[in-house]
Amino acid sequence: MKLTSPKFNYVKETVLLVSAIAIICISFSKYRFMADAHFSEFRDWYPRYYFAVFILMRLLPVFVMALSLYLGLRTMPFISIALRIPAVLGQSIIIYWGTEYMGASITLSIFWVLHLAIFLFGKYLHNLTRTKIIATVINGISLFAIYILLCLVMERMHPFAKYTMFNKFQGKTTVFLLRDSQGELLPLNKFSKYDSNELFQIYAAINKQYGYDYLTENPNEQQEVYKKMLELLEQNLTMQLPGPYVTLNRIDFIMGKDKPDANEKEVARISL
Amino acid sequence: MKKKWQEYRYSLFRFEHTEKEWKAIKISLVVLTLIMDTYILYNRHSQPFPVGICQLFDCSSFAQFPIYILFMGLVVLFSVWYIREKNMLISTFGLFATGVILYSLEESNANPAENALMTLVYLAHFIAYAKKRFVPITNIANDRLQYTTQFVAAVYTLAGISKLWTSGMSWFADDSQKFSLEVMRIYMGNYVSTGNNNFLAVGQYISDFITKHSFINSTMLFIALALELCSFILVLNKKMAYYYSILLLIMHAGFFLAMNIFFPSIIFPLLILFINPLYHTIGWFGRFKRNSPYA
């Protein structure tokens, strides 16, 4: 199969050159530590302007390189949209995550190699996608494959998630409940906007926020967590709690010899 | 045999549907979206654990008066355009974007309920219409449903991959006894949430059953995992998607019976897209009206 070179595109090449120079300058400047920083680090460094700095230092280079790749693919008369958009998306992800986990220089090298490969072999790929069955298969499963890949690679960001619900059955499960001073159960749905499952999710989220492992249950750490839980609960009450006090209890279910064993204990108290 | 293979090849990834079917799907999806959006705006007025896009700005501001009125007005406008098949690129993207904000707000309240399908359906439609815009010969009547199916299949496949990745084969083998702990947790949770003692009795009965019949328990869990991992069958064609979605709905029914858990944001899109109850209900009434002596 005879390969022909595409026409030289001044816009594409200029954008590519400017983006490459910008990235090289950043890599050698005093701001190079930002080139592979995670989003949360920008929030720590620039509490007021983190969003703008993040866009400038991390997203803008990715966008510029993706744009240059898109323009480059468009100039080639033989690349179908079925390849073009996944290629640009995939490239953008490689650049963004690769910069963070592999370093800017390796990522840029990958970018140039992929760009060169598409440039040289684009016509062959184009002809391949023109084969009816290949085009049909690509159209039929590309979104399926891309979404799975993105969810596996990315952190939780709607609509990307790892769908971890019930993916592991723990040896211990926990339920939180409220009891009044007489020990009577106070139904959560009646007194608050939360149900039991949401209360447990809040417990897990607070532990994660503080960097604690709720499965190890360090007493000092747990007291801090329960205090925060009660604060959130009080902010979301729908009825006055009965006095003089209400206790937050937890029931732990552990696998016994033949059946689950339950163990209830008071973990915090709200005085009213 | 060759003819059968050719017929099968022709039907591969084919999801053609009539305009009436499409309209019934749109109406059903919009009703579901409006209900869930209203629920979130009514209940979530803060984001104590910001995740996703809510890390970039305060999503709960959309739930404050009077912004939520404007926000819902926008959602309604997009919905009307979407149902009337007007400005489809704007309406589908608008429904997707508003969904991302609201479900990110929901997740920022420590509720990890997997709501992605509620926004992915609109993203799929947006991609289909965008492709139609740039490649006019595209078969939109096929793509808008086929692309949605790909996302549905991906969600189930990811759930299966997550179980295999985290627990391996022990998910349905060695760890299956611990499934009874989850059952107890859920039913006890329902009891402490509602104060209804019946939940305790039912939970205890199911937990005892699981503990005593571990083979049945393991088999059921294995079937559930297999169904999730083989969800790519949904994308093969419309007929396969119909039958496979029935299997998935049976799986969800099993989870509901065993654990009293219900995922509306997964089950309803599945039902709407592949069973399309509104279309068949209207069709049934239409036949009734035609056959009625009073018609």
Short mmCIF file of C-alpha atoms in Angstrom, two decimals, chain B:
data_model
loop_
_atom_site.label_atom_id
_atom_site.label_comp_id
_atom_site.label_asym_id
_atom_site.label_seq_id
_atom_site.Cartn_x
_atom_site.Cartn_y
_atom_site.Cartn_z
CA MET B 1 -25.80 -21.92 8.30
CA LYS B 2 -24.11 -19.32 6.12
CA LYS B 3 -27.44 -17.56 5.62
CA LYS B 4 -28.03 -17.54 9.39
CA TRP B 5 -24.56 -16.06 9.94
CA GLN B 6 -25.22 -13.40 7.30
CA GLU B 7 -28.55 -12.57 8.92
CA TYR B 8 -26.83 -12.34 12.31
CA ARG B 9 -24.05 -10.17 10.87
CA TYR B 10 -26.64 -7.84 9.43
CA SER B 11 -28.38 -7.54 12.81
CA LEU B 12 -25.11 -6.92 14.71
CA PHE B 13 -25.31 -3.72 16.80
CA ARG B 14 -28.68 -2.88 15.21
CA PHE B 15 -31.06 -0.98 17.47
CA GLU B 16 -33.50 0.56 15.03
CA HIS B 17 -36.73 1.70 16.61
CA THR B 18 -39.86 3.56 15.55
CA GLU B 19 -40.52 7.20 16.34
CA LYS B 20 -43.30 6.18 18.75
CA GLU B 21 -40.92 3.93 20.67
CA TRP B 22 -38.38 6.73 20.79
CA LYS B 23 -40.95 9.22 22.04
CA ALA B 24 -42.10 6.83 24.78
CA ILE B 25 -38.48 6.37 25.87
CA LYS B 26 -37.91 10.13 25.96
CA ILE B 27 -41.05 10.84 27.99
CA SER B 28 -40.22 8.10 30.49
CA LEU B 29 -36.64 9.29 30.89
CA VAL B 30 -37.70 12.89 31.36
CA VAL B 31 -40.28 11.99 34.02
CA LEU B 32 -37.67 9.94 35.89
CA THR B 33 -35.11 12.75 35.58
CA LEU B 34 -37.49 15.39 36.88
CA ILE B 35 -38.47 13.26 39.88
CA MET B 36 -34.88 12.52 40.84
CA ASP B 37 -33.68 16.07 40.23
CA THR B 38 -36.48 17.45 42.41
CA TYR B 39 -35.62 14.97 45.17
CA ILE B 40 -31.98 16.06 45.20
CA LEU B 41 -32.73 19.78 45.11
CA TYR B 42 -35.26 19.40 47.92
CA ASN B 43 -33.04 17.32 50.21
CA ARG B 44 -29.42 18.37 49.60
CA HIS B 45 -28.59 21.87 50.76
CA SER B 46 -24.93 21.41 51.56
CA GLN B 47 -21.97 19.35 50.42
CA PRO B 48 -20.02 18.20 53.49
CA PHE B 49 -17.86 15.79 51.44
CA PRO B 50 -17.30 17.41 48.05
CA VAL B 51 -16.40 15.00 45.27
CA GLY B 52 -16.03 15.33 41.54
CA ILE B 53 -17.13 18.60 40.04
CA CYS B 54 -18.29 19.83 43.46
CA GLN B 55 -14.64 20.16 44.42
CA LEU B 56 -14.38 22.95 41.89
CA PHE B 57 -17.40 24.94 43.10
CA ASP B 58 -20.21 24.75 45.64
CA CYS B 59 -22.88 22.64 43.93
CA SER B 60 -25.28 23.15 46.83
CA SER B 61 -25.72 26.78 45.75
CA PHE B 62 -28.01 25.41 43.01
CA ALA B 63 -30.27 24.04 45.73
CA GLN B 64 -30.72 27.41 47.42
CA PHE B 65 -33.66 29.72 46.80
CA PRO B 66 -34.14 31.28 44.22
CA ILE B 67 -31.41 29.61 42.17
CA TYR B 68 -33.07 26.20 42.35
CA ILE B 69 -36.17 27.63 40.67
CA LEU B 70 -34.06 28.91 37.78
CA PHE B 71 -32.15 25.62 37.69
CA MET B 72 -35.30 23.51 37.55
CA GLY B 73 -36.73 25.90 34.97
CA LEU B 74 -33.70 25.20 32.83
CA VAL B 75 -34.09 21.46 33.30
CA VAL B 76 -37.75 21.68 32.32
CA LEU B 77 -36.88 23.74 29.24
CA PHE B 78 -34.26 21.20 28.13
CA SER B 79 -36.77 18.41 28.82
CA VAL B 80 -39.45 20.01 26.67
CA TRP B 81 -37.00 20.53 23.79
CA TYR B 82 -35.78 16.96 24.22
CA ILE B 83 -39.29 15.46 24.05
CA ARG B 84 -40.25 17.65 21.10
CA GLU B 85 -37.03 16.71 19.30
CA LYS B 86 -35.97 20.38 19.08
CA ASN B 87 -32.41 21.68 19.59
CA MET B 88 -31.34 18.16 20.44
CA LEU B 89 -27.65 19.01 20.79
CA ILE B 90 -28.41 21.72 23.36
CA SER B 91 -31.14 19.83 25.19
CA THR B 92 -29.24 16.53 25.54
CA PHE B 93 -26.06 18.27 26.61
CA GLY B 94 -28.02 20.49 28.99
CA LEU B 95 -29.71 17.50 30.61
CA PHE B 96 -26.33 15.79 30.87
CA ALA B 97 -24.62 18.83 32.43
CA THR B 98 -27.41 19.55 34.93
CA GLY B 99 -27.43 15.88 35.85
CA VAL B 100 -23.68 15.91 36.48
CA ILE B 101 -24.05 18.87 38.86
CA LEU B 102 -26.99 17.39 40.76
CA TYR B 103 -25.66 13.85 41.08
CA SER B 104 -22.25 15.17 42.08
CA LEU B 105 -24.09 17.10 44.82
CA GLU B 106 -25.82 13.87 45.85
CA GLU B 107 -22.48 12.05 46.00
CA SER B 108 -20.99 14.98 47.94
CA ASN B 109 -23.45 14.10 50.71
CA ALA B 110 -21.71 10.75 51.21
CA ASN B 111 -24.29 8.94 49.09
CA PRO B 112 -22.32 6.73 46.71
CA ALA B 113 -25.45 5.41 44.97
CA GLU B 114 -24.36 4.71 41.44
CA ASN B 115 -26.40 7.30 39.55
CA ALA B 116 -24.18 7.55 36.49
CA LEU B 117 -26.74 6.03 34.13
CA MET B 118 -29.09 8.95 34.74
CA THR B 119 -26.62 11.27 33.02
CA LEU B 120 -24.96 8.79 30.67
CA VAL B 121 -28.21 8.23 28.76
CA TYR B 122 -28.22 11.92 27.81
CA LEU B 123 -24.51 11.89 27.04
CA ALA B 124 -25.11 8.97 24.66
CA HIS B 125 -27.90 10.84 22.93
CA PHE B 126 -25.72 13.93 22.68
CA ILE B 127 -22.91 11.92 21.07
CA ALA B 128 -25.37 10.33 18.61
CA TYR B 129 -26.83 13.68 17.57
CA ALA B 130 -23.38 15.28 17.40
CA LYS B 131 -22.25 12.48 15.10
CA LYS B 132 -25.36 13.04 12.97
CA ARG B 133 -24.49 16.75 12.79
CA PHE B 134 -20.99 16.06 11.44
CA VAL B 135 -21.70 12.85 9.51
CA PRO B 136 -25.18 13.33 7.99
CA ILE B 137 -25.44 9.79 6.60
CA THR B 138 -25.44 8.40 10.17
CA ASN B 139 -28.38 6.24 11.12
CA ILE B 140 -29.62 8.27 14.10
CA ALA B 141 -32.53 5.90 14.73
CA ASN B 142 -29.94 3.23 15.48
CA ASP B 143 -27.17 5.17 17.16
CA ARG B 144 -29.16 7.01 19.84
CA LEU B 145 -30.27 3.75 21.40
CA GLN B 146 -27.15 1.72 20.60
CA TYR B 147 -24.82 4.24 22.23
CA THR B 148 -27.01 4.31 25.34
CA THR B 149 -26.88 0.52 25.46
CA GLN B 150 -23.09 0.64 25.37
CA PHE B 151 -23.07 2.76 28.53
CA VAL B 152 -25.58 0.50 30.29
CA ALA B 153 -23.46 -2.55 29.42
CA ALA B 154 -20.32 -0.74 30.60
CA VAL B 155 -21.88 0.07 33.99
CA TYR B 156 -22.76 -3.55 34.66
CA THR B 157 -19.42 -4.79 33.38
CA LEU B 158 -17.59 -2.36 35.65
CA ALA B 159 -19.58 -3.60 38.64
CA GLY B 160 -18.48 -7.15 37.79
CA ILE B 161 -14.85 -6.10 37.22
CA SER B 162 -14.85 -4.27 40.56
CA LYS B 163 -15.96 -7.43 42.39
CA LEU B 164 -13.37 -9.60 40.64
CA TRP B 165 -10.61 -7.03 41.10
CA THR B 166 -11.27 -6.53 44.83
CA SER B 167 -12.34 -9.98 45.98
CA GLY B 168 -11.52 -12.37 43.17
CA MET B 169 -13.30 -15.71 43.09
CA SER B 170 -13.81 -15.59 46.86
CA TRP B 171 -16.62 -13.09 46.25
CA PHE B 172 -19.00 -15.93 45.49
CA ALA B 173 -16.98 -18.80 47.02
CA ASP B 174 -15.25 -18.37 50.39
CA ASP B 175 -16.70 -14.97 51.30
CA SER B 176 -20.28 -15.89 50.42
CA GLN B 177 -21.08 -16.64 54.09
CA LYS B 178 -20.24 -13.05 54.94
CA PHE B 179 -23.09 -12.11 52.62
CA SER B 180 -25.37 -12.89 55.56
CA LEU B 181 -23.70 -10.04 57.50
CA GLU B 182 -24.66 -7.64 54.73
CA VAL B 183 -28.22 -8.91 54.84
CA MET B 184 -28.36 -8.41 58.63
CA ARG B 185 -26.87 -4.94 58.28
CA ILE B 186 -29.44 -3.88 55.70
CA TYR B 187 -32.48 -5.24 57.53
CA MET B 188 -31.24 -3.93 60.88
CA GLY B 189 -30.66 -0.61 59.11
CA ASN B 190 -34.25 -0.62 57.87
CA TYR B 191 -35.44 -1.37 61.40
CA VAL B 192 -33.47 1.47 63.01
CA SER B 193 -34.55 3.85 60.24
CA THR B 194 -38.27 3.07 60.41
CA GLY B 195 -38.82 1.41 63.80
CA ASN B 196 -40.66 -1.46 62.07
CA ASN B 197 -39.94 -4.76 63.89
CA ASN B 198 -40.90 -6.86 60.85
CA PHE B 199 -37.56 -6.00 59.25
CA LEU B 200 -35.74 -7.70 62.10
CA ALA B 201 -37.67 -10.93 61.71
CA VAL B 202 -37.29 -11.03 57.93
CA GLY B 203 -33.59 -10.18 58.13
CA GLN B 204 -32.99 -12.90 60.67
CA TYR B 205 -34.84 -15.48 58.54
CA ILE B 206 -32.94 -14.64 55.35
CA SER B 207 -29.62 -14.50 57.17
CA ASP B 208 -30.25 -17.95 58.69
CA PHE B 209 -31.23 -19.32 55.27
CA ILE B 210 -28.01 -18.03 53.71
CA THR B 211 -25.90 -19.46 56.52
CA LYS B 212 -27.55 -22.90 56.28
CA HIS B 213 -27.63 -23.13 52.47
CA SER B 214 -24.22 -21.87 51.46
CA PHE B 215 -24.25 -23.76 48.12
CA ILE B 216 -27.44 -22.01 46.99
CA ASN B 217 -26.01 -18.70 48.19
CA SER B 218 -22.73 -19.21 46.29
CA THR B 219 -24.59 -20.26 43.14
CA MET B 220 -26.82 -17.20 43.20
CA LEU B 221 -23.86 -14.90 43.71
CA PHE B 222 -21.96 -16.63 40.89
CA ILE B 223 -24.91 -16.16 38.53
CA ALA B 224 -25.17 -12.48 39.49
CA LEU B 225 -21.46 -11.97 38.84
CA ALA B 226 -21.64 -13.82 35.51
CA LEU B 227 -24.61 -11.73 34.42
CA GLU B 228 -22.69 -8.55 35.21
CA LEU B 229 -19.51 -9.64 33.43
CA CYS B 230 -21.40 -10.80 30.33
CA SER B 231 -23.35 -7.56 29.99
CA PHE B 232 -21.62 -6.81 26.70
CA ILE B 233 -24.33 -9.09 25.24
CA LEU B 234 -26.66 -6.11 25.61
CA VAL B 235 -24.89 -4.23 22.81
CA LEU B 236 -25.13 -7.04 20.24
CA ASN B 237 -28.60 -6.15 19.00
CA LYS B 238 -32.02 -4.98 20.15
CA LYS B 239 -33.45 -8.46 20.58
CA MET B 240 -30.52 -9.66 22.68
CA ALA B 241 -30.75 -6.50 24.77
CA TYR B 242 -34.44 -7.15 25.43
CA TYR B 243 -33.90 -10.70 26.69
CA TYR B 244 -30.72 -9.92 28.58
CA SER B 245 -32.30 -6.95 30.30
CA ILE B 246 -35.03 -9.28 31.56
CA LEU B 247 -32.31 -11.45 33.11
CA LEU B 248 -30.76 -8.37 34.72
CA LEU B 249 -34.13 -7.29 36.07
CA ILE B 250 -34.61 -10.76 37.55
CA MET B 251 -31.18 -10.37 39.16
CA HIS B 252 -32.29 -7.04 40.66
CA ALA B 253 -35.51 -8.66 41.85
CA GLY B 254 -33.38 -11.29 43.60
CA PHE B 255 -31.33 -8.60 45.31
CA PHE B 256 -34.53 -6.90 46.40
CA LEU B 257 -35.96 -10.11 47.86
CA ALA B 258 -32.74 -11.06 49.63
CA MET B 259 -31.49 -7.68 50.73
CA ASN B 260 -34.40 -5.28 50.34
CA ILE B 261 -32.23 -2.99 48.22
CA PHE B 262 -33.42 -1.15 45.16
CA PHE B 263 -31.38 0.93 42.72
CA PRO B 264 -33.87 3.20 40.95
CA SER B 265 -31.18 5.04 38.98
CA ILE B 266 -30.07 1.75 37.37
CA ILE B 267 -33.26 -0.28 37.20
CA PHE B 268 -35.54 2.37 35.73
CA PRO B 269 -33.24 3.32 32.82
CA LEU B 270 -32.82 -0.39 32.09
CA LEU B 271 -36.58 -0.87 32.08
CA ILE B 272 -37.27 2.22 29.99
CA LEU B 273 -34.61 1.62 27.35
CA PHE B 274 -35.11 -2.09 26.69
CA ILE B 275 -38.62 -3.00 27.86
CA ASN B 276 -40.18 0.43 27.18
CA PRO B 277 -43.32 -0.11 29.31
CA LEU B 278 -44.90 3.23 28.34
CA TYR B 279 -44.82 2.32 24.64
CA HIS B 280 -46.38 -1.10 25.27
CA THR B 281 -48.95 0.32 27.70
CA ILE B 282 -50.08 2.92 25.17
CA GLY B 283 -50.05 0.22 22.49
CA TRP B 284 -52.25 -2.03 24.66
CA PHE B 285 -54.73 0.76 25.34
CA GLY B 286 -54.69 1.59 21.64
CA ARG B 287 -55.63 -2.01 20.80
CA PHE B 288 -58.28 -1.96 23.54
CA LYS B 289 -59.74 1.22 22.11
CA ARG B 290 -59.77 -0.22 18.59
CA ASN B 291 -61.41 -3.45 19.77
CA SER B 292 -63.90 -1.73 22.08
CA PRO B 293 -67.55 -1.84 20.93
CA TYR B 294 -67.78 1.78 22.05
CA ALA B 295 -64.82 2.98 19.93
#
